PDB file of C-alpha atoms in Angstrom:
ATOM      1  CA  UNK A   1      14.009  26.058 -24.163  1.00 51.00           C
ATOM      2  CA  UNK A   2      17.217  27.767 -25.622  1.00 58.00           C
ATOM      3  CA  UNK A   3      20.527  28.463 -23.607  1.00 71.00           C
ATOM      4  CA  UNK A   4      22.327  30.665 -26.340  1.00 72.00           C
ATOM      5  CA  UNK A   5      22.588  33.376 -23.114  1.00 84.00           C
ATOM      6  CA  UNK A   6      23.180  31.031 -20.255  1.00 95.00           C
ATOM      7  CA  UNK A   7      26.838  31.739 -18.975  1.00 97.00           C
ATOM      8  CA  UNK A   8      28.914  29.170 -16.882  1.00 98.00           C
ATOM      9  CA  UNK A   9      32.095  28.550 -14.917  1.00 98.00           C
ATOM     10  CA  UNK A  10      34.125  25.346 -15.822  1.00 98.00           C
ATOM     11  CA  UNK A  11      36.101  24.199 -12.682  1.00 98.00           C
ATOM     12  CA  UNK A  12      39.445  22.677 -13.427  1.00 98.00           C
ATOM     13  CA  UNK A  13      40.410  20.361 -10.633  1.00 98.00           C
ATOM     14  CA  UNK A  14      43.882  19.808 -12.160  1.00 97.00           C
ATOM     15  CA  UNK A  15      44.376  23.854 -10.977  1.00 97.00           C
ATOM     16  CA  UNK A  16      43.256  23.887  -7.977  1.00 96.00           C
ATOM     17  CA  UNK A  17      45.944  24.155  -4.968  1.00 94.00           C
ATOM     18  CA  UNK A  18      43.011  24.170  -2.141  1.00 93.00           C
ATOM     19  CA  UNK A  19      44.012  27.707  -1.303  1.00 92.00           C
ATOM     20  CA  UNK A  20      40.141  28.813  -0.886  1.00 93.00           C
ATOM     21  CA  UNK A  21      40.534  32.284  -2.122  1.00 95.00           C
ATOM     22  CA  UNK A  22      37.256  31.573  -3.654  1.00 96.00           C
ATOM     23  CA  UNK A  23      35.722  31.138  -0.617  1.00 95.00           C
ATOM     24  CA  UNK A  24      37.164  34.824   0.941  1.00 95.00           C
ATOM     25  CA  UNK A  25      36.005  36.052  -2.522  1.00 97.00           C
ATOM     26  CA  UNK A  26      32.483  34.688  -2.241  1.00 97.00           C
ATOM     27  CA  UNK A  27      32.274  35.983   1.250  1.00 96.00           C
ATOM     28  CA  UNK A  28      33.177  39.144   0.762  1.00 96.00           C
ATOM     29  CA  UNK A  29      31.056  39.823  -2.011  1.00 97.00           C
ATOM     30  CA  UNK A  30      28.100  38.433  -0.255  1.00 96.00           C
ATOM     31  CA  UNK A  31      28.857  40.549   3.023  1.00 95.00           C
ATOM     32  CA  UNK A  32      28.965  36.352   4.987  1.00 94.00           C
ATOM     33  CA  UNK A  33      30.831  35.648   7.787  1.00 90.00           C
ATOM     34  CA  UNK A  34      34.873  34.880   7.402  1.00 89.00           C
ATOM     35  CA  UNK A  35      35.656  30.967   5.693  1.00 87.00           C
ATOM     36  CA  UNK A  36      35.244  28.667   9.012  1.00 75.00           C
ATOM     37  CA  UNK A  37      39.059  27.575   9.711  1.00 71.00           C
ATOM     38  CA  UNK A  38      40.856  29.403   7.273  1.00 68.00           C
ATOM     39  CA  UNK A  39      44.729  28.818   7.435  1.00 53.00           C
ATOM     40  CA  UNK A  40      47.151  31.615   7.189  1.00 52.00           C
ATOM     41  CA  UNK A  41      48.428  32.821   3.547  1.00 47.00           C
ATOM     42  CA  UNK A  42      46.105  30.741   2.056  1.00 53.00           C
ATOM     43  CA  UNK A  43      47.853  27.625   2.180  1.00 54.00           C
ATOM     44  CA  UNK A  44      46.235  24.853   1.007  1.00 55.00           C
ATOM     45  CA  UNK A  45      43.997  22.238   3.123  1.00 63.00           C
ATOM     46  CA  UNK A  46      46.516  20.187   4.750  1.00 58.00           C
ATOM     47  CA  UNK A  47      44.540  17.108   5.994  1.00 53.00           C
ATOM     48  CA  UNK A  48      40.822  16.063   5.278  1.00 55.00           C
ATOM     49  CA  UNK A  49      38.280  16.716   6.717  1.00 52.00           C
ATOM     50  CA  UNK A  50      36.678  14.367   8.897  1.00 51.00           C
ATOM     51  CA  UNK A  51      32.925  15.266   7.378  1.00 68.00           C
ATOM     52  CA  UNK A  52      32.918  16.821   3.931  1.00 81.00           C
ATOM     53  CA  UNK A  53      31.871  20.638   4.111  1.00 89.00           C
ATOM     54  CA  UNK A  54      29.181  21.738   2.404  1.00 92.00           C
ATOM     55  CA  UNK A  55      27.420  25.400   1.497  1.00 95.00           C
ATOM     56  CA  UNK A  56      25.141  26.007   3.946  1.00 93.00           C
ATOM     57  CA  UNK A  57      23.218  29.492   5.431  1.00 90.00           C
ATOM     58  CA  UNK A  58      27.119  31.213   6.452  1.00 91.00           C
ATOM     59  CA  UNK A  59      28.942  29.952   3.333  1.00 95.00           C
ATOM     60  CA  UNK A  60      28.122  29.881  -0.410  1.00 97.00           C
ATOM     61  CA  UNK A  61      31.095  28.106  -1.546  1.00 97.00           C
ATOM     62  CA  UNK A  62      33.263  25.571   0.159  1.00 95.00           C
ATOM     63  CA  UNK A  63      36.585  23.723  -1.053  1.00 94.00           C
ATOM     64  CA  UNK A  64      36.992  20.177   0.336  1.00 93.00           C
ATOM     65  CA  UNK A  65      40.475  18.046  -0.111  1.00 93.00           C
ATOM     66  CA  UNK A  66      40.339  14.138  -1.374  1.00 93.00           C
ATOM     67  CA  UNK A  67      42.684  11.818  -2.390  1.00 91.00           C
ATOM     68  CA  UNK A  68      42.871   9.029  -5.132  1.00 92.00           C
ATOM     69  CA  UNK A  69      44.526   6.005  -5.150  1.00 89.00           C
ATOM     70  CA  UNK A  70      44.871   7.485  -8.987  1.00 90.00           C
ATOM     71  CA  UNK A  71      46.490  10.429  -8.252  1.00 89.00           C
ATOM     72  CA  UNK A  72      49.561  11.098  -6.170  1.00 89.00           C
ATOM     73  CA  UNK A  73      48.896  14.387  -5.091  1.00 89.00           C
ATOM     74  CA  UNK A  74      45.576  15.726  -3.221  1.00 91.00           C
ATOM     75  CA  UNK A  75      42.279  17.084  -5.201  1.00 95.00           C
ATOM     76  CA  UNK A  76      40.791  19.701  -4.153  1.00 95.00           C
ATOM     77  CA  UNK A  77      36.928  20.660  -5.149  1.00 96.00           C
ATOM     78  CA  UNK A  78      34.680  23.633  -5.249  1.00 97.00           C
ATOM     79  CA  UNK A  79      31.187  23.263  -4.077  1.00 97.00           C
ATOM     80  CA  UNK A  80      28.184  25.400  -4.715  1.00 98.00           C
ATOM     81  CA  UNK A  81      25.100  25.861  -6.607  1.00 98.00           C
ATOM     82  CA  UNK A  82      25.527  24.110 -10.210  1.00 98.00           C
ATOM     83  CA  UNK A  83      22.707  26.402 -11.597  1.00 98.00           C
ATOM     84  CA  UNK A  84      20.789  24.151 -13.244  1.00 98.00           C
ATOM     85  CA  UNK A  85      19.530  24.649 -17.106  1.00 97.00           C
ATOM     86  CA  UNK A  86      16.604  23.111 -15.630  1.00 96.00           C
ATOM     87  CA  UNK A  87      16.354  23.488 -11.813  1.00 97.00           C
ATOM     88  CA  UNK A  88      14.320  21.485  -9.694  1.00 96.00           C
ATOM     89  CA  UNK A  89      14.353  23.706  -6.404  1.00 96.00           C
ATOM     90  CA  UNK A  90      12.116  26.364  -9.251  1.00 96.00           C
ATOM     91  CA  UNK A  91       9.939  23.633 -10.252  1.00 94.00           C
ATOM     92  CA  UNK A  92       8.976  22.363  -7.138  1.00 95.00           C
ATOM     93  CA  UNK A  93       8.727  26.157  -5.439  1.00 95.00           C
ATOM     94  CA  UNK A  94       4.506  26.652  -5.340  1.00 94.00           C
ATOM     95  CA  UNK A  95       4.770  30.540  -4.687  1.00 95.00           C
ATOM     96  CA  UNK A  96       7.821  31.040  -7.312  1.00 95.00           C
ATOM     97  CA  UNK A  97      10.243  32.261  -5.187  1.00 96.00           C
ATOM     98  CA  UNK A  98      13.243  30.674  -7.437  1.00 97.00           C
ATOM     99  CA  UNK A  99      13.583  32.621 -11.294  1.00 97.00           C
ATOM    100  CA  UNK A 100      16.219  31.407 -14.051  1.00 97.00           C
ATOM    101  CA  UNK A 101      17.559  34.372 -15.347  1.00 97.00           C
ATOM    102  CA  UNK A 102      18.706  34.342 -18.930  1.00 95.00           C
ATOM    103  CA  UNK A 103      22.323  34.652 -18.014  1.00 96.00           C
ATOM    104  CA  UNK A 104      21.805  31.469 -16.418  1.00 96.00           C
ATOM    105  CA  UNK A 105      21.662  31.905 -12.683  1.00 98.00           C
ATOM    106  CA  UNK A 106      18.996  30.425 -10.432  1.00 98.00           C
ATOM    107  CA  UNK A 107      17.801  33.599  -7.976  1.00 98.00           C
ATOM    108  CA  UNK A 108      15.814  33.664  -4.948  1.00 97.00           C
ATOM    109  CA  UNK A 109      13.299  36.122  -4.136  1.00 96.00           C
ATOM    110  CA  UNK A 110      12.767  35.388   0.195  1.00 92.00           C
ATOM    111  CA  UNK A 111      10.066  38.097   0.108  1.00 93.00           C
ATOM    112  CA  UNK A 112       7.538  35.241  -1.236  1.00 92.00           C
ATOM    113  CA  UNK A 113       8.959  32.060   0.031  1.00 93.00           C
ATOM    114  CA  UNK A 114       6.875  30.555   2.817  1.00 90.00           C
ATOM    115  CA  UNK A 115       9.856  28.412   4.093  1.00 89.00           C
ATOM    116  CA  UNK A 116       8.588  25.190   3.356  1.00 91.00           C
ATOM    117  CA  UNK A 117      11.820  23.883   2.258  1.00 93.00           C
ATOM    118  CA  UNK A 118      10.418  21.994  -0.134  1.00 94.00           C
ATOM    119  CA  UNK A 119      13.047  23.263  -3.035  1.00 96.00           C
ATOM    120  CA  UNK A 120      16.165  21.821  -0.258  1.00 96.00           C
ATOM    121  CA  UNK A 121      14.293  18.433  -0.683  1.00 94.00           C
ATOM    122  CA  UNK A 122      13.865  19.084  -4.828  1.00 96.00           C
ATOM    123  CA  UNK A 123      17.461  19.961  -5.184  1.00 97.00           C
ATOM    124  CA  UNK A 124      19.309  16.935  -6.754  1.00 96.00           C
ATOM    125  CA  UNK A 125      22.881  18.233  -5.625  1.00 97.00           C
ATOM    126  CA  UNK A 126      21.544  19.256  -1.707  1.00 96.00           C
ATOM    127  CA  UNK A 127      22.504  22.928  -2.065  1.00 97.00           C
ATOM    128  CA  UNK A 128      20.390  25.042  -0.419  1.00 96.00           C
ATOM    129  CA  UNK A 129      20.516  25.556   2.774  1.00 95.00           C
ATOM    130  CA  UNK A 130      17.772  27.318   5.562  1.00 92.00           C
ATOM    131  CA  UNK A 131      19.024  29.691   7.736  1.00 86.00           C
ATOM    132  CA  UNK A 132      17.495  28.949  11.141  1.00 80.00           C
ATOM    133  CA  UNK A 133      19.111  31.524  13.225  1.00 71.00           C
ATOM    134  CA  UNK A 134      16.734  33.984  12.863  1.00 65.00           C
ATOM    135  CA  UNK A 135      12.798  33.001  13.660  1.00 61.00           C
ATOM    136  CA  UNK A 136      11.860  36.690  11.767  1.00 67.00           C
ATOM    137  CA  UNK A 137      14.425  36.131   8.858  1.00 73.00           C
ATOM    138  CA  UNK A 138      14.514  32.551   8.295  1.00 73.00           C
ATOM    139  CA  UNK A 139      15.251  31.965   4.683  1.00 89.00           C
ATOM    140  CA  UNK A 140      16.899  29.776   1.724  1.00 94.00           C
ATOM    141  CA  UNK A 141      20.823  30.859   1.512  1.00 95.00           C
ATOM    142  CA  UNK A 142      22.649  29.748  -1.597  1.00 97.00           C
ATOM    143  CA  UNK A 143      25.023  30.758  -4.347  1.00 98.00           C
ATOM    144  CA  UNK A 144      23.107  33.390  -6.780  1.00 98.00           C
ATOM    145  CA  UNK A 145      25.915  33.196  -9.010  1.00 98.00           C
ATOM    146  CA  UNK A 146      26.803  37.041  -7.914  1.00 98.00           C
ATOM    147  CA  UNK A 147      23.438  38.096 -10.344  1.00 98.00           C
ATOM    148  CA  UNK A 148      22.751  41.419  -8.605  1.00 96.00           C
ATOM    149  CA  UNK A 149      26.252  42.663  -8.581  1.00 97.00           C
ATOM    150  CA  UNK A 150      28.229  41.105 -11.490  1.00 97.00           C
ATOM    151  CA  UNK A 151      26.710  38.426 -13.391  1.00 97.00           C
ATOM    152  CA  UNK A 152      23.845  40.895 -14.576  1.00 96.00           C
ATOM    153  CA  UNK A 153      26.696  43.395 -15.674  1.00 95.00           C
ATOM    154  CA  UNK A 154      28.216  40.841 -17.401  1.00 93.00           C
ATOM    155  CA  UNK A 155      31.593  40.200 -15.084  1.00 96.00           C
ATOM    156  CA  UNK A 156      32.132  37.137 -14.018  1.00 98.00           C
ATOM    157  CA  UNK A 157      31.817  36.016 -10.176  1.00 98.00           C
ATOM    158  CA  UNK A 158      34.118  36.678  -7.439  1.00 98.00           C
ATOM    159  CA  UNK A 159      35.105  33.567  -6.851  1.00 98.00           C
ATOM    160  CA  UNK A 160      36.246  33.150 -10.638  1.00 98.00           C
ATOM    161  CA  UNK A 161      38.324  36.490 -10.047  1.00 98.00           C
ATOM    162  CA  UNK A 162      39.890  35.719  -7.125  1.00 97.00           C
ATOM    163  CA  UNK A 163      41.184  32.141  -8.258  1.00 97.00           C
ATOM    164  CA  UNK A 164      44.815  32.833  -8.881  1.00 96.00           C
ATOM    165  CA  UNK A 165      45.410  29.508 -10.686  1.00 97.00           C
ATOM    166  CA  UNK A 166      43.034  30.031 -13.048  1.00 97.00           C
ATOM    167  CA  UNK A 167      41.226  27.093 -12.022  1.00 98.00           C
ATOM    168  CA  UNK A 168      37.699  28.380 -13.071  1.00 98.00           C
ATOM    169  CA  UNK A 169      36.801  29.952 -16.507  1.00 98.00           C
ATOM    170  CA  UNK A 170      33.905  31.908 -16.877  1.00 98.00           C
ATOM    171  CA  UNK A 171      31.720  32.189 -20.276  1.00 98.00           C
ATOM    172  CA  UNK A 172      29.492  31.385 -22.076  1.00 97.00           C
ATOM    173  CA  UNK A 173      28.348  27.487 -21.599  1.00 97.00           C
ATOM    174  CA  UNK A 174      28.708  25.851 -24.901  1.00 97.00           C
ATOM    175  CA  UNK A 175      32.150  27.688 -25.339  1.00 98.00           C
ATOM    176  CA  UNK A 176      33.044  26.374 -21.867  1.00 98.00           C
ATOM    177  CA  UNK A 177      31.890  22.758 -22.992  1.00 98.00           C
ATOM    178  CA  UNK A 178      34.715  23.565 -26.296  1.00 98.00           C
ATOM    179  CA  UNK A 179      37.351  24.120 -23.877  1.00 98.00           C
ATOM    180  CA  UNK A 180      37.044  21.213 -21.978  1.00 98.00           C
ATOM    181  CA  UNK A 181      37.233  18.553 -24.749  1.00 98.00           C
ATOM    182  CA  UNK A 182      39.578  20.809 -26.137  1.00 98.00           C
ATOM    183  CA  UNK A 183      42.108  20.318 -22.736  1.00 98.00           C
ATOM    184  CA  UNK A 184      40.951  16.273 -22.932  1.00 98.00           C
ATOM    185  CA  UNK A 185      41.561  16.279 -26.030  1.00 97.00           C
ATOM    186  CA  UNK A 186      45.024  17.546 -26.278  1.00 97.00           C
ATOM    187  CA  UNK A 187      46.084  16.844 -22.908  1.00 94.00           C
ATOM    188  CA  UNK A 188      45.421  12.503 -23.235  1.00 88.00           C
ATOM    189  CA  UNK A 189      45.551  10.477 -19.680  1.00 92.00           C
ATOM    190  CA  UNK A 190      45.628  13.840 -17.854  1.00 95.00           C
ATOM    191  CA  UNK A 191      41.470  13.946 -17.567  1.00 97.00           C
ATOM    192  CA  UNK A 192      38.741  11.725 -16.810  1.00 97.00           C
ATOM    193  CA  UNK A 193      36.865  11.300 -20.439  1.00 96.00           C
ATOM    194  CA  UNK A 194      33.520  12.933 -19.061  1.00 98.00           C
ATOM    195  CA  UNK A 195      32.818  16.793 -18.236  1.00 98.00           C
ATOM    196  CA  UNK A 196      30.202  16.429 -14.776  1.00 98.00           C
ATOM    197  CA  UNK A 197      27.735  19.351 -15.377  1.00 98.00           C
ATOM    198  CA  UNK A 198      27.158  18.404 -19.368  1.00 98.00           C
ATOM    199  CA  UNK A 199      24.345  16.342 -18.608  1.00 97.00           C
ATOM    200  CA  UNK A 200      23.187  15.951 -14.711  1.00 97.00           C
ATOM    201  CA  UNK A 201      20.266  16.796 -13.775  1.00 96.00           C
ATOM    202  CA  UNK A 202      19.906  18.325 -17.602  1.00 96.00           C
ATOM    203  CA  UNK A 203      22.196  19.985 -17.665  1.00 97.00           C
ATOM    204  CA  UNK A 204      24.420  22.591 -15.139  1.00 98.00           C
ATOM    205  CA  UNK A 205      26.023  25.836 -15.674  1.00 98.00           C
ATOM    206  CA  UNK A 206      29.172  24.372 -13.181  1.00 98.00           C
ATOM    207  CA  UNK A 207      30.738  22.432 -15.660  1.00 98.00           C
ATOM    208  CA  UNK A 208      33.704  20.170 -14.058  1.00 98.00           C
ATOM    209  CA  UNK A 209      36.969  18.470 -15.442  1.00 98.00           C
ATOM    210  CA  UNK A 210      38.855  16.183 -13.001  1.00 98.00           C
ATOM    211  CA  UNK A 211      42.092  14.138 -13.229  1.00 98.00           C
ATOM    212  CA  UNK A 212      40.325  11.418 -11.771  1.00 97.00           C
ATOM    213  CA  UNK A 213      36.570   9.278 -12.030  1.00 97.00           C
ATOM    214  CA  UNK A 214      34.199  11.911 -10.539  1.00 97.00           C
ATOM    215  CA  UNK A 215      33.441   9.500  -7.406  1.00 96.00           C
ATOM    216  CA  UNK A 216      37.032  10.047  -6.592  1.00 96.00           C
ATOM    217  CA  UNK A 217      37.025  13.432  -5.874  1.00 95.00           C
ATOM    218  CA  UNK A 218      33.678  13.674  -3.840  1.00 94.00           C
ATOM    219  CA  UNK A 219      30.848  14.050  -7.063  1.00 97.00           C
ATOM    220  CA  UNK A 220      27.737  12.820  -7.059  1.00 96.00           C
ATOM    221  CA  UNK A 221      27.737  10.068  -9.800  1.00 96.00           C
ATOM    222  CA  UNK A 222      24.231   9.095  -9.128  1.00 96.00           C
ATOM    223  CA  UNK A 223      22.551  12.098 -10.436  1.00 96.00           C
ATOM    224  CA  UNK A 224      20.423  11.289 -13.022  1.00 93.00           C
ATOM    225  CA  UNK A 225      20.721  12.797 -16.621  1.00 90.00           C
ATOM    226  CA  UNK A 226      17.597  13.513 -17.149  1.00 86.00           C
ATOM    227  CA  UNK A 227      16.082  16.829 -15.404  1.00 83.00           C
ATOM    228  CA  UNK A 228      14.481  16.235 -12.337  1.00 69.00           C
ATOM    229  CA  UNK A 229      11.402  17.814 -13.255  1.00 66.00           C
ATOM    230  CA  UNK A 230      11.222  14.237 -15.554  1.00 60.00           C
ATOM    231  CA  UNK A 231      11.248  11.723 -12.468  1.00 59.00           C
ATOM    232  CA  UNK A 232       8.851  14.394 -10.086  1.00 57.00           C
ATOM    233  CA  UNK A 233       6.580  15.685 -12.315  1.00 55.00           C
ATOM    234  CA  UNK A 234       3.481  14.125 -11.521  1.00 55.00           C
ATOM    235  CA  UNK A 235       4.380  14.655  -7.826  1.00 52.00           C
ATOM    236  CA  UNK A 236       4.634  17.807  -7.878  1.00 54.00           C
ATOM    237  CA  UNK A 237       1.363  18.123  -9.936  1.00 54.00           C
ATOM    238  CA  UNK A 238      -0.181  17.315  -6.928  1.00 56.00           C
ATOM    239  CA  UNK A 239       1.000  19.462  -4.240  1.00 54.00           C
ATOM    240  CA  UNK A 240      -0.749  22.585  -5.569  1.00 54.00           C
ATOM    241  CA  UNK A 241      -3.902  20.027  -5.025  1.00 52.00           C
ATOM    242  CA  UNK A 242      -3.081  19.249  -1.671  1.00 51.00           C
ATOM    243  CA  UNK A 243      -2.127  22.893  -0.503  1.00 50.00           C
ATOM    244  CA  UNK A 244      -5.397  24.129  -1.606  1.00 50.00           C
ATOM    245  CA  UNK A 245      -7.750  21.336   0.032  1.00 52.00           C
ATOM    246  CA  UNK A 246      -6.050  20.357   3.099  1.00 48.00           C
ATOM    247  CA  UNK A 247      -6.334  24.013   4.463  1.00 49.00           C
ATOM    248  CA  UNK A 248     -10.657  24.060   3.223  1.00 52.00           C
ATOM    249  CA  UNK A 249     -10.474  20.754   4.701  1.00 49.00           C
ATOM    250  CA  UNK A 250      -9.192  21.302   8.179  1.00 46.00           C
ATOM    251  CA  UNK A 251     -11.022  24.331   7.953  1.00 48.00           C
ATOM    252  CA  UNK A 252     -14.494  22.086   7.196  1.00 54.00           C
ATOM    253  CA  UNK A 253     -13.812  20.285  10.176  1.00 52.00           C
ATOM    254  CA  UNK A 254     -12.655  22.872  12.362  1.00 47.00           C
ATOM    255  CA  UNK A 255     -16.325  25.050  11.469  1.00 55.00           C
ATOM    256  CA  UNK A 256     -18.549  21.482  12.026  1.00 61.00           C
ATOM    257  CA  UNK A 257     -16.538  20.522  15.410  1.00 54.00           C
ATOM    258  CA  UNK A 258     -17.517  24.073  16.352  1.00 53.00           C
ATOM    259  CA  UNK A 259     -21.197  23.919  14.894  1.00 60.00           C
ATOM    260  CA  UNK A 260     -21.424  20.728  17.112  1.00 57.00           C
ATOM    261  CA  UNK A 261     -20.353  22.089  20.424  1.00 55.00           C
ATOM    262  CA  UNK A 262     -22.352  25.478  20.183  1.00 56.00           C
ATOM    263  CA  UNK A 263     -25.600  22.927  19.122  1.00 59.00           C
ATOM    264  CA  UNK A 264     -25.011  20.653  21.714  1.00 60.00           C
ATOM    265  CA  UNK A 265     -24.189  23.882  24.358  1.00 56.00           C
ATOM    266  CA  UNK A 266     -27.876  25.174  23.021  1.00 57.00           C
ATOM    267  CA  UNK A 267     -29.956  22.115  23.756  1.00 61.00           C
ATOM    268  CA  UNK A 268     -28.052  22.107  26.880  1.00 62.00           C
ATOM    269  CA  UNK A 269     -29.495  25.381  28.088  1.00 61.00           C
ATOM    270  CA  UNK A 270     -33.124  24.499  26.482  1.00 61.00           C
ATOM    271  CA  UNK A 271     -32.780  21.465  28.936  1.00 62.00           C
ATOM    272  CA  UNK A 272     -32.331  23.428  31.848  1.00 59.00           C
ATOM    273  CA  UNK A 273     -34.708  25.827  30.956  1.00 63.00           C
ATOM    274  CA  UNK A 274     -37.319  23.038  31.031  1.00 60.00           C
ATOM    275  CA  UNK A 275     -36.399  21.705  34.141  1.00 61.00           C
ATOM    276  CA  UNK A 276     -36.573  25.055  35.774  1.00 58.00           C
ATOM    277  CA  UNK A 277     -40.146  25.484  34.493  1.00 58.00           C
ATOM    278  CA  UNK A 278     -41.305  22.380  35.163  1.00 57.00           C
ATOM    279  CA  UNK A 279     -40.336  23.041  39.034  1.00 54.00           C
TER     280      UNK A 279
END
């Protein structure tokens, strides 16, 4: 599969202040409740937080403050939906509910998902998140990577607008990939050596650069390189399988439990028939 299309935001964690403008930006454009806890004139997170935010069903985006024993200032870090090149919430979805679009975003369609959740479980970074607030619109929530509004239009998302330190770049992801070694490159001791996002999971359209070793600043260093679909392949394989026989199944037993009782409830009544005309 080709990515010459796939666009991509590369996240600079040397830029970022913590100001979360992003996060008004994202939900704003996504018509989601105001940032939890948002300080006045966007100053930036002043202490950590006890438990690291993450997206979830009222926020697509969240910025969470860390510090390094490397660095003598605070990081601060953007969470959302990486986008995978090769996603595994899609692959493990049995009605297709997820589609990657050639632009690169993943998409949700919640007018075919059957909430099993199974794509939260897939999902190698634990980004989406079920909205259980509503028993008649339960659904998946997650970045879409502003697809319907900008993306497909080709304008880059509000979040990458709204940063006024020019902390995230949007393009194209092989030019974004350029830039990065470019600023290691040129800029020696001021990065970590790797870009997180060139290889996880396969690959990510949330490319990140950070001052510091990626465990530092709250990354997940033990996602794999290869795509998930690799490691949960034959796995998923079988869930189709067991979707479409444990319903006939149940359904078997169901029909030969009832088969049963209305047999034994008809030799019950031939019984007392033959009692009553043997008296």
């Amino acid at each position: 599969q080709g990515y010459d299309s796939n666009r991509g935001v590369l996240v600079d964690l040397t830029r970022c202040i913590g100001c979360r403008s992003c996060e008004v930006a994202c939900s704003q454009e996504h018509g989601l409740a105001p940032p939890v806890g948002l300080v006045d004139n966007y100053r930036p997170l002043e202490s950590p937080h006890l438990e690291v935010r993450r997206p979830d069903h009222q926020a697509f985006t969240v910025v969470n403050r860390y510090q390094s024993s490397l660095s003598n200032h605070p990081l601060f870090k953007k969470t959302q939906c990486n986008h995978c090149l090769e996603p595994a919430c899609l692959t493990a979805c049995f009605v297709n509910a997820y589609t990657k679009t050639p632009e690169g975003a993943v998409i949700y369609d919640d007018s075919v998902c059957v909430g099993c959740r199974t794509c939260m479980v897939a999902c190698p970074f634990s980004i989406p998140a079920f909205r259980y607030n509503s028993a008649f619109e339960a659904r998946i929530m997650k970045c879409n990577f502003c697809f319907d509004t900008r993306l497909s239009k080709g304008r880059p998302p509000a979040c990458v607008e709204a940063c006024p330190m020019e902390a995230l770049t949007f393009g194209y992801r092989d030019e974004l990939l350029r830039v990065a070694r470019k600023r290691i490159r040129e800029v020696p001791g001021s990065y970590h050596k790797e870009i997180y996002g060139e290889f996880e999971a396969g690959g990510t359209s949330w490319l990140y650069l950070s001052p510091v070793p990626f465990e530092q600043a709250g990354f997940d260093t033990g996602v794999p390189r290869q795509p998930i679909l690799h490691y949960v392949k034959d796995f998923l394989a079988v869930v189709p399988m067991v979707l479409t026989i444990w319903p006939g199944l149940f359904a078997g037993i169901y029909l030969l439990a009832k088969s049963k009782k209305i047999s034994e409830h008809t030799h019950s009544q031939e019984d007392k028939r033959n009692e009553t005309i043997e008296q």
